[in-house]
Structure formats: C-alpha cells, structure tokens
Short mmCIF file of C-alpha atoms in Angstrom, two decimals:
data_model
loop_
_atom_site.label_atom_id
_atom_site.label_comp_id
_atom_site.label_asym_id
_atom_site.label_seq_id
_atom_site.Cartn_x
_atom_site.Cartn_y
_atom_site.Cartn_z
CA MET T 82 -49.00 93.26 66.70
CA LYS T 83 -48.98 91.53 70.50
CA LYS T 84 -50.57 88.54 71.03
CA GLN T 85 -53.25 88.10 73.70
CA ARG T 86 -51.65 86.38 77.07
CA LEU T 87 -53.25 83.00 77.44
CA PHE T 88 -54.00 82.70 81.20
CA TYR T 89 -53.49 78.06 80.57
CA LEU T 90 -50.36 78.93 79.72
CA ASP T 91 -48.91 81.03 82.72
CA LEU T 92 -51.01 78.52 84.67
CA ILE T 93 -49.24 75.53 83.75
CA ARG T 94 -45.98 77.24 83.66
CA ALA T 95 -46.65 78.26 87.32
CA VAL T 96 -47.30 74.24 88.12
CA ALA T 97 -44.38 73.36 86.42
CA LEU T 98 -42.00 75.38 88.01
CA VAL T 99 -43.81 74.70 91.62
CA CYS T 100 -42.70 70.78 90.97
CA ILE T 101 -38.91 71.88 90.25
CA LEU T 102 -38.93 73.88 93.14
CA VAL T 103 -40.23 71.40 95.69
CA ILE T 104 -38.17 68.32 94.03
CA HIS T 105 -35.08 70.15 93.95
CA PHE T 106 -35.31 71.13 97.44
CA ASN T 107 -36.21 67.50 98.60
CA ALA T 108 -33.50 66.16 97.01
CA ALA T 109 -30.83 68.57 98.25
CA VAL T 110 -32.60 68.00 101.57
CA THR T 111 -32.61 64.19 101.84
CA GLY T 112 -29.48 63.95 100.41
CA TYR T 113 -30.65 63.30 96.92
CA PHE T 114 -32.95 61.02 98.40
CA THR T 115 -30.99 58.94 100.59
CA LEU T 116 -32.55 60.16 103.67
CA PRO T 117 -36.37 60.10 104.17
CA SER T 118 -38.69 62.93 103.14
CA LYS T 119 -39.58 65.26 105.92
CA LEU T 120 -41.84 67.38 104.06
CA PHE T 121 -43.24 66.23 100.55
CA GLY T 122 -42.87 63.22 98.62
CA SER T 123 -41.19 62.96 95.03
CA VAL T 124 -43.21 60.75 92.98
CA LEU T 125 -46.78 61.09 91.75
CA PRO T 126 -49.56 58.49 90.69
CA PHE T 127 -48.36 56.06 88.49
CA ASN T 128 -44.88 56.24 90.35
CA ILE T 129 -44.46 59.36 88.11
CA TYR T 130 -41.18 61.15 89.79
CA LEU T 131 -42.14 64.72 90.05
CA GLY T 132 -39.18 66.30 88.37
CA ASP T 133 -39.76 64.51 85.29
CA PHE T 134 -43.55 66.02 85.71
CA GLY T 135 -42.48 69.54 85.53
CA SER T 136 -39.96 68.99 83.12
CA SER T 137 -42.48 67.36 80.66
CA LEU T 138 -45.37 70.28 81.59
CA PHE T 139 -42.35 72.85 80.60
CA PHE T 140 -41.26 71.27 77.16
CA MET T 141 -45.44 71.00 76.20
CA VAL T 142 -45.77 74.57 77.00
CA SER T 143 -42.37 76.05 75.58
CA GLY T 144 -43.67 74.01 72.21
CA ALA T 145 -47.46 75.82 72.70
CA ALA T 146 -46.37 79.50 73.29
CA LEU T 147 -43.81 79.08 70.50
CA GLN T 148 -46.51 77.87 68.33
CA TYR T 149 -49.11 80.55 69.29
CA THR T 150 -47.00 83.38 68.96
CA SER T 151 -45.45 82.47 65.81
CA PRO T 152 -47.02 84.23 62.40
CA GLY T 153 -50.11 83.26 62.32
CA GLN T 154 -49.91 80.67 65.04
CA GLY T 155 -47.56 78.59 63.10
CA ARG T 156 -50.38 78.65 59.81
CA GLU T 157 -47.57 81.62 58.00
CA PRO T 158 -44.26 81.25 57.01
CA LEU T 159 -41.13 81.52 59.20
CA ASN T 160 -38.55 84.04 59.31
CA LEU T 161 -35.63 81.49 60.07
CA PRO T 162 -32.93 83.95 61.32
CA ARG T 163 -35.14 86.36 63.22
CA PHE T 164 -36.58 83.14 65.30
CA TYR T 165 -33.14 82.09 66.17
CA GLN T 166 -31.54 85.40 66.90
CA LYS T 167 -34.90 85.85 69.12
CA ARG T 168 -34.54 82.35 71.10
CA ALA T 169 -30.94 83.34 71.06
CA LYS T 170 -31.45 86.64 72.97
CA ALA T 171 -34.38 85.30 74.98
CA VAL T 172 -31.82 82.28 76.41
CA TYR T 173 -28.21 83.84 76.29
CA PRO T 174 -27.59 87.13 77.83
CA MET T 175 -29.34 86.27 81.10
CA PHE T 176 -27.89 82.74 80.98
CA TRP T 177 -24.30 84.17 80.51
CA LEU T 178 -25.18 87.57 83.13
CA ALA T 179 -26.15 84.08 86.18
CA TRP T 180 -22.98 82.49 85.38
CA CYS T 181 -20.37 85.38 85.47
CA ILE T 182 -21.96 85.80 89.16
CA PHE T 183 -22.18 82.35 90.12
CA PHE T 184 -19.39 80.74 88.92
CA PRO T 185 -16.82 83.09 90.47
CA ILE T 186 -18.30 82.49 94.08
CA ARG T 187 -18.69 78.92 93.70
CA PHE T 188 -15.18 79.34 92.08
CA VAL T 189 -13.81 81.20 95.36
CA THR T 190 -15.86 78.55 98.08
CA LYS T 191 -15.36 75.67 96.91
CA PRO T 192 -11.50 75.64 95.82
CA GLY T 193 -10.98 72.39 93.51
CA TYR T 194 -13.93 72.02 92.69
CA TYR T 195 -13.59 72.35 88.86
CA ALA T 196 -9.86 70.78 89.10
CA ALA T 197 -11.07 67.90 86.91
CA ALA T 198 -12.79 69.57 84.43
CA LYS T 199 -11.01 69.75 80.95
CA THR T 200 -10.04 73.52 79.92
CA PRO T 201 -11.72 72.90 76.05
CA SER T 202 -15.34 71.91 77.86
CA LEU T 203 -15.59 75.69 78.92
CA LEU T 204 -17.12 75.87 74.92
CA LEU T 205 -19.64 73.78 76.59
CA THR T 206 -20.14 76.54 79.05
CA VAL T 207 -20.17 79.27 76.76
CA LEU T 208 -23.15 77.54 75.06
CA GLY T 209 -24.93 76.58 77.83
CA LEU T 210 -24.90 73.05 77.47
CA ASP T 211 -22.22 72.53 80.77
CA ASN T 212 -24.85 70.26 82.95
CA PHE T 213 -26.54 68.47 79.46
CA ALA T 214 -23.11 67.29 78.42
CA GLN T 215 -22.98 66.09 82.88
CA ALA T 216 -25.86 64.34 82.13
CA ALA T 217 -25.64 62.47 78.68
CA GLY T 218 -22.06 61.20 79.75
CA TRP T 219 -19.75 63.01 77.09
CA VAL T 220 -17.65 64.61 80.18
CA THR T 221 -16.83 63.22 83.67
CA MET T 222 -16.85 67.42 85.28
CA ASP T 223 -17.40 70.44 83.71
CA PHE T 224 -17.41 73.91 84.74
CA ALA T 225 -21.69 73.50 85.33
CA CYS T 226 -22.62 76.17 87.60
CA VAL T 227 -26.14 77.47 86.27
CA GLY T 228 -28.83 75.94 84.23
CA GLU T 229 -29.74 72.33 84.07
CA TRP T 230 -29.60 69.15 81.54
CA PHE T 231 -33.46 70.38 80.49
CA LEU T 232 -31.41 74.16 78.88
CA GLY T 233 -29.88 71.65 76.12
CA SER T 234 -32.73 70.02 75.43
CA ILE T 235 -34.93 72.82 74.75
CA LEU T 236 -32.15 74.46 72.67
CA PHE T 237 -31.98 71.57 70.64
CA LEU T 238 -36.04 71.47 70.28
CA TYR T 239 -35.81 75.05 69.52
CA LEU T 240 -33.59 74.18 66.44
CA LEU T 241 -36.70 71.37 65.27
CA PHE T 242 -39.12 74.03 65.84
CA PRO T 243 -39.20 75.24 62.15
CA LEU T 244 -39.34 71.79 61.23
CA LEU T 245 -42.08 70.43 63.58
CA ARG T 246 -44.05 73.67 62.69
CA TRP T 247 -43.44 73.08 58.57
CA GLY T 248 -44.39 69.52 59.16
CA LEU T 249 -47.92 70.70 61.14
CA ARG T 250 -48.79 73.20 58.60
CA LYS T 251 -48.21 70.68 55.96
CA GLN T 252 -49.05 66.90 56.65
CA PRO T 253 -49.71 67.10 60.83
CA LEU T 254 -50.62 63.01 61.07
CA LEU T 255 -47.44 62.27 59.02
CA THR T 256 -45.51 64.76 61.17
CA TRP T 257 -46.57 62.47 64.46
CA VAL T 258 -46.12 59.60 62.62
CA VAL T 259 -42.47 60.26 61.74
CA VAL T 260 -41.62 62.07 65.27
CA LEU T 261 -42.87 58.96 67.18
CA ALA T 262 -41.21 56.69 64.91
CA ALA T 263 -37.90 58.38 65.19
CA SER T 264 -38.04 59.38 69.12
CA LEU T 265 -39.22 56.15 71.27
CA PRO T 266 -36.90 53.93 69.60
CA VAL T 267 -33.79 56.31 70.37
CA HIS T 268 -35.67 56.87 73.95
CA TYR T 269 -35.89 53.17 74.28
CA MET T 270 -32.38 52.73 72.90
CA GLY T 271 -30.81 55.01 75.36
CA TRP T 272 -28.62 56.41 72.87
CA ASP T 273 -29.73 60.29 73.93
CA ALA T 274 -29.13 59.23 77.50
CA ARG T 275 -33.04 59.65 78.04
CA LEU T 276 -32.31 63.48 77.97
CA VAL T 277 -34.22 64.63 74.52
CA ALA T 278 -35.69 62.02 72.41
CA ILE T 279 -38.50 61.19 74.94
CA HIS T 280 -39.50 65.10 74.96
CA ILE T 281 -39.59 65.93 71.03
CA PRO T 282 -43.50 64.51 71.06
CA GLU T 283 -44.16 66.50 74.60
CA PHE T 284 -42.56 70.16 72.22
CA LEU T 285 -44.94 68.78 69.64
CA LEU T 286 -47.67 68.34 71.42
CA GLY T 287 -47.72 71.71 73.23
CA MET T 288 -47.60 72.98 69.60
CA ALA T 289 -50.12 71.08 68.09
CA PHE T 290 -52.95 71.59 71.34
CA VAL T 291 -52.76 75.39 70.25
CA HIS T 292 -54.94 74.30 67.10
CA TRP T 293 -56.94 71.26 68.51
CA LYS T 294 -60.57 71.81 69.31
CA ARG T 295 -62.56 70.22 72.18
CA PRO T 296 -63.21 66.95 70.32
CA ALA T 297 -59.43 66.14 69.88
CA ARG T 298 -58.82 67.58 73.43
CA LEU T 299 -60.84 64.88 74.53
CA GLY T 300 -59.24 62.22 71.98
CA VAL T 301 -55.63 62.77 73.35
CA LEU T 302 -57.08 62.96 76.87
CA ALA T 303 -59.16 59.71 76.61
CA GLY T 304 -56.04 58.07 74.61
CA CYS T 305 -53.21 59.06 77.08
CA ALA T 306 -55.14 58.18 79.99
CA VAL T 307 -55.85 54.46 78.69
CA LEU T 308 -52.03 53.82 77.46
CA LEU T 309 -51.45 54.39 81.44
CA PHE T 310 -52.38 51.26 82.08
CA THR T 311 -50.84 49.61 79.19
CA PRO T 312 -47.62 47.61 78.98
CA ALA T 313 -46.36 51.07 77.18
CA ALA T 314 -46.24 52.82 80.53
CA ALA T 315 -43.84 50.25 82.04
CA ASP T 316 -41.20 52.82 80.91
CA GLY T 317 -41.06 55.64 83.53
CA LYS T 318 -40.32 58.47 80.80
CA VAL T 319 -42.70 57.63 78.43
CA ALA T 320 -45.34 56.71 81.53
CA CYS T 321 -44.82 60.99 82.59
CA ALA T 322 -45.09 62.07 79.04
CA LEU T 323 -48.54 60.31 78.66
CA PHE T 324 -49.75 61.54 82.59
CA SER T 325 -47.95 64.99 81.57
CA ALA T 326 -49.90 65.48 78.47
CA ALA T 327 -53.16 64.35 79.96
CA ALA T 328 -52.50 66.40 83.22
CA PHE T 329 -51.27 69.72 80.24
CA ILE T 330 -55.00 68.87 78.83
CA LEU T 331 -56.82 69.02 82.00
CA LEU T 332 -54.68 72.27 83.21
CA ALA T 333 -55.54 73.67 80.21
CA ALA T 334 -59.45 73.23 80.65
CA LEU T 335 -59.21 74.75 83.97
CA GLY T 336 -57.37 77.67 83.06
CA GLY T 337 -60.64 78.66 80.23
CA CYS T 338 -62.64 78.28 83.61
CA ILE T 339 -60.49 80.60 85.93
CA HIS T 340 -61.31 83.88 85.83
CA TRP T 341 -60.05 85.49 89.52
CA GLY T 342 -57.84 88.22 88.92
CA PRO T 343 -55.56 87.72 91.91
CA LEU T 344 -54.50 84.30 90.58
CA GLN T 345 -54.16 85.07 87.11
CA ASN T 346 -51.46 88.29 88.10
CA ALA T 347 -49.60 85.45 90.49
CA CYS T 348 -49.55 83.17 87.62
CA ALA T 349 -48.83 85.72 85.42
CA LEU T 350 -46.39 86.54 87.46
CA LEU T 351 -44.33 83.40 88.10
CA SER T 352 -44.31 82.71 84.13
CA LYS T 353 -42.47 86.26 83.37
CA TYR T 354 -39.89 85.10 86.33
CA SER T 355 -39.87 81.58 85.36
CA TYR T 356 -36.36 81.63 83.27
CA ALA T 357 -34.77 83.87 86.51
CA VAL T 358 -35.69 81.23 88.70
CA PHE T 359 -34.66 78.47 86.45
CA LEU T 360 -30.98 79.87 86.85
CA THR T 361 -30.79 80.61 90.97
CA HIS T 362 -33.13 78.30 92.62
CA HIS T 363 -30.42 75.00 92.25
CA VAL T 364 -27.26 77.03 93.32
CA ILE T 365 -29.07 78.78 96.31
CA ILE T 366 -30.61 75.41 97.61
CA LEU T 367 -27.21 73.63 97.70
CA ARG T 368 -25.84 76.79 99.53
CA LEU T 369 -28.01 76.94 101.97
CA VAL T 370 -28.05 73.12 103.01
CA ASP T 371 -23.99 73.40 103.24
CA ASN T 372 -24.54 73.79 106.80
CA PHE T 373 -27.07 71.01 108.23
CA ASP T 374 -26.71 67.87 109.52
CA LEU T 375 -29.18 66.69 106.72
CA ALA T 376 -29.70 63.21 108.72
CA ALA T 377 -30.39 65.31 112.32
CA MET T 378 -33.16 67.84 110.76
CA THR T 379 -36.71 67.81 112.00
CA ARG T 380 -40.26 68.52 110.08
CA ARG T 381 -39.54 72.41 111.53
CA ASP T 382 -37.03 73.18 110.51
CA THR T 383 -37.37 72.07 106.77
CA ALA T 384 -40.42 73.65 106.75
CA LEU T 385 -38.37 76.65 107.73
CA LEU T 386 -35.51 76.09 105.29
CA PHE T 387 -38.39 75.79 102.82
CA GLY T 388 -39.16 79.38 103.36
CA VAL T 389 -36.23 80.80 103.58
CA TYR T 390 -34.87 78.98 100.02
CA LEU T 391 -38.62 80.50 98.36
CA LEU T 392 -37.96 83.98 99.87
CA ALA T 393 -33.85 83.75 98.27
CA VAL T 394 -34.57 82.26 95.25
CA ALA T 395 -37.58 85.25 94.88
CA ALA T 396 -35.34 87.92 95.69
CA ALA T 397 -32.43 86.54 93.88
CA SER T 398 -34.54 86.26 90.53
CA ALA T 399 -36.26 89.64 90.72
CA ALA T 400 -32.83 90.64 90.86
CA LEU T 401 -31.24 88.63 88.19
CA PHE T 402 -34.22 89.88 86.15
CA ARG T 403 -34.08 93.53 86.43
CA LEU T 404 -29.90 93.24 85.94
CA ASP T 405 -30.50 91.50 82.28
CA ALA T 406 -33.26 94.46 81.55
CA TRP T 407 -30.71 96.86 82.95
CA VAL T 408 -27.51 94.98 80.76
CA ARG T 409 -29.57 94.57 78.00
CA SER T 410 -30.84 98.30 77.86
CA SER T 411 -27.39 99.66 78.45
CA ALA T 412 -26.05 97.58 75.93
CA VAL T 413 -28.53 99.15 73.17
CA LYS T 414 -27.49 102.60 74.95
CA LEU T 415 -24.26 102.28 74.03
CA ALA T 416 -24.21 100.87 70.47
CA ALA T 417 -26.59 103.56 69.21
CA LYS T 418 -24.43 105.98 66.93
CA PRO T 419 -24.39 109.60 69.02
CA GLU T 420 -26.19 112.37 67.90
#
C-alpha cells in the first residue's frame, strides 16, 4: 500500500534544494568566495554556511522519509536485501546515466583535466564516491564529474539505517547516547574529514521525528535553541546541526498549517526532481561561468545569469529524469521473457 505523501517533507526538501542551488551559484560567480557577492549572501544567523544548512536539511529529511516509508513506519521488521536493493536502484541508475552524459563532455572540452587521476580510482566513480574521496583526501585527483561529497555520506547513512532503525525500536534513548558518544568525538578529531559523523545525529533526528509527538518536538526545539548560545556551538558544523534541527521542526510545523494547493504542488514537483537537480546543477553552473569575467560582472548580469542557470538546470533535470525512466522501462522490456 502506497504511503500518503507528507507535505512537510516536500517543503523541507524544497527549502534544502533552493539553498544548494543558491550557494553553488554564489560560489561559482564569486570565484569560490574570493570576490564580493553581488546577488546572494552565503551565511545565515549564527554564521551558518548556507550550503551546510541545505545539506543538513537533506540528511534530516532523508532519515524521516526512509523511516516513514519503511514497514510500520519503523515498527516492523525490515527486509534487508530488499531495502538495499531499493536504495541502490534509487541512487545508481540515474547517477550512472548522468555520469555517462557529462564525463565525455568534460573530457573533450577540458583535455588533460583528468591526467593526474589514477586509473584504479575509476572504481570510486562507479560507486559514486569520487567527489567524496577527493573531499576526504583519499585521492588528490579523481574522475569526479557529477554528484558531491554528499552522495558518499548519504550512501554510508543508508548502510547504517537498518541498525539505527532497530535501535529506535528497541532502545531509543540508548541509541541516541551511543550515536552522540560515537559521532561527536570522530567529528571533533576530524577523523572523517568532517563529512559524515556530524550527519549521523541529523539523519537519526529525521528518523525519530516521525514518531515524536508535539511535546517532544517542542522540547527538542527548545534544547537546540538553548545550545546555540553555548560553547558547543563554537564548532560551525555543530552549530549548523543545531540550527538545522530547529529549522526542520519549525518547517514541519509550518507545513502542517499550509493548505494552499499551488504551493503544495510546487514543493512536490521540486521534491520529485530533486535528485536529478542534485546531479546536474553543479556541472551546469561551472560551464556557465566559464565565459564570464567574474570580477567585472554587474549585479544585473549576475541576476540574468541566475535566471539562465535555473532554466538550464530545470531543463537538464527534467530531461535526465525522463531519460532515466525510459532507460529503466526499456531495460525491463529487454529482460522480459519473449511470449
């Protein structure tokens, strides 16, 4: 039986997507923040980096969506082979399709760009870990073309999901204690290149949120607000996690108050195409800024480029989404036994 669509998940995913689109545009047109911003800022209150905020919201909404759609909303046993098969089918086919489109373009238009990449690291590309490997410092150069460090982190969290889900079913409080005790030291010591550990509590919060009643949500909201003014928030990633958790709870509450059809439909549309946008947007903005003198760009030209960027991303994402659907259906037909 198909689960009822939750508007607040679509709303939060749409907000996160807008943040990521804006920050990567802003990064590209400012030469990765070496030039003044002419259109958007890059930080939120408490000096929260907009990109980190958008990513944190994505981790939380991913945890909530998985928990909500799992058997019994996390209360019934999980079929592990089926779960991992569904996750792989949701991630890899479109990723590989996007890579097969964008890699040849980049390879031909930027000769020598991949000269320093080691051939064995092609395996990282196939697994969707190429950009993650660069960010983590595993390799100095890879065949990274589509996707971000985010993809490697979310794949790791998908591996953890059954264990976290079991913990929430059996011992919720102990699960939280273990997760915080294990993830925070790893984050503070930088053993994970600050890419994964801090996001495990965020992912777990999204999972747990599905079951929280209003008093629990208000309690967590108050706790996050208080902690933002303590020494714990001196670490930017921890501050972002606290700020994002509070924003997640507030946006979920706001989602329950909004019943305007056009907005609900718009958020559902953004949510539907969010993964395709994730795979296409960064490649597109990097190509668009190639022909501009970034230091000489006016505010007007920046605004016009932002409009072109949104249109190009929308067109590319819709095309990728439909091409992915066609390839999947064609593969099913080819695999079917002849009558």
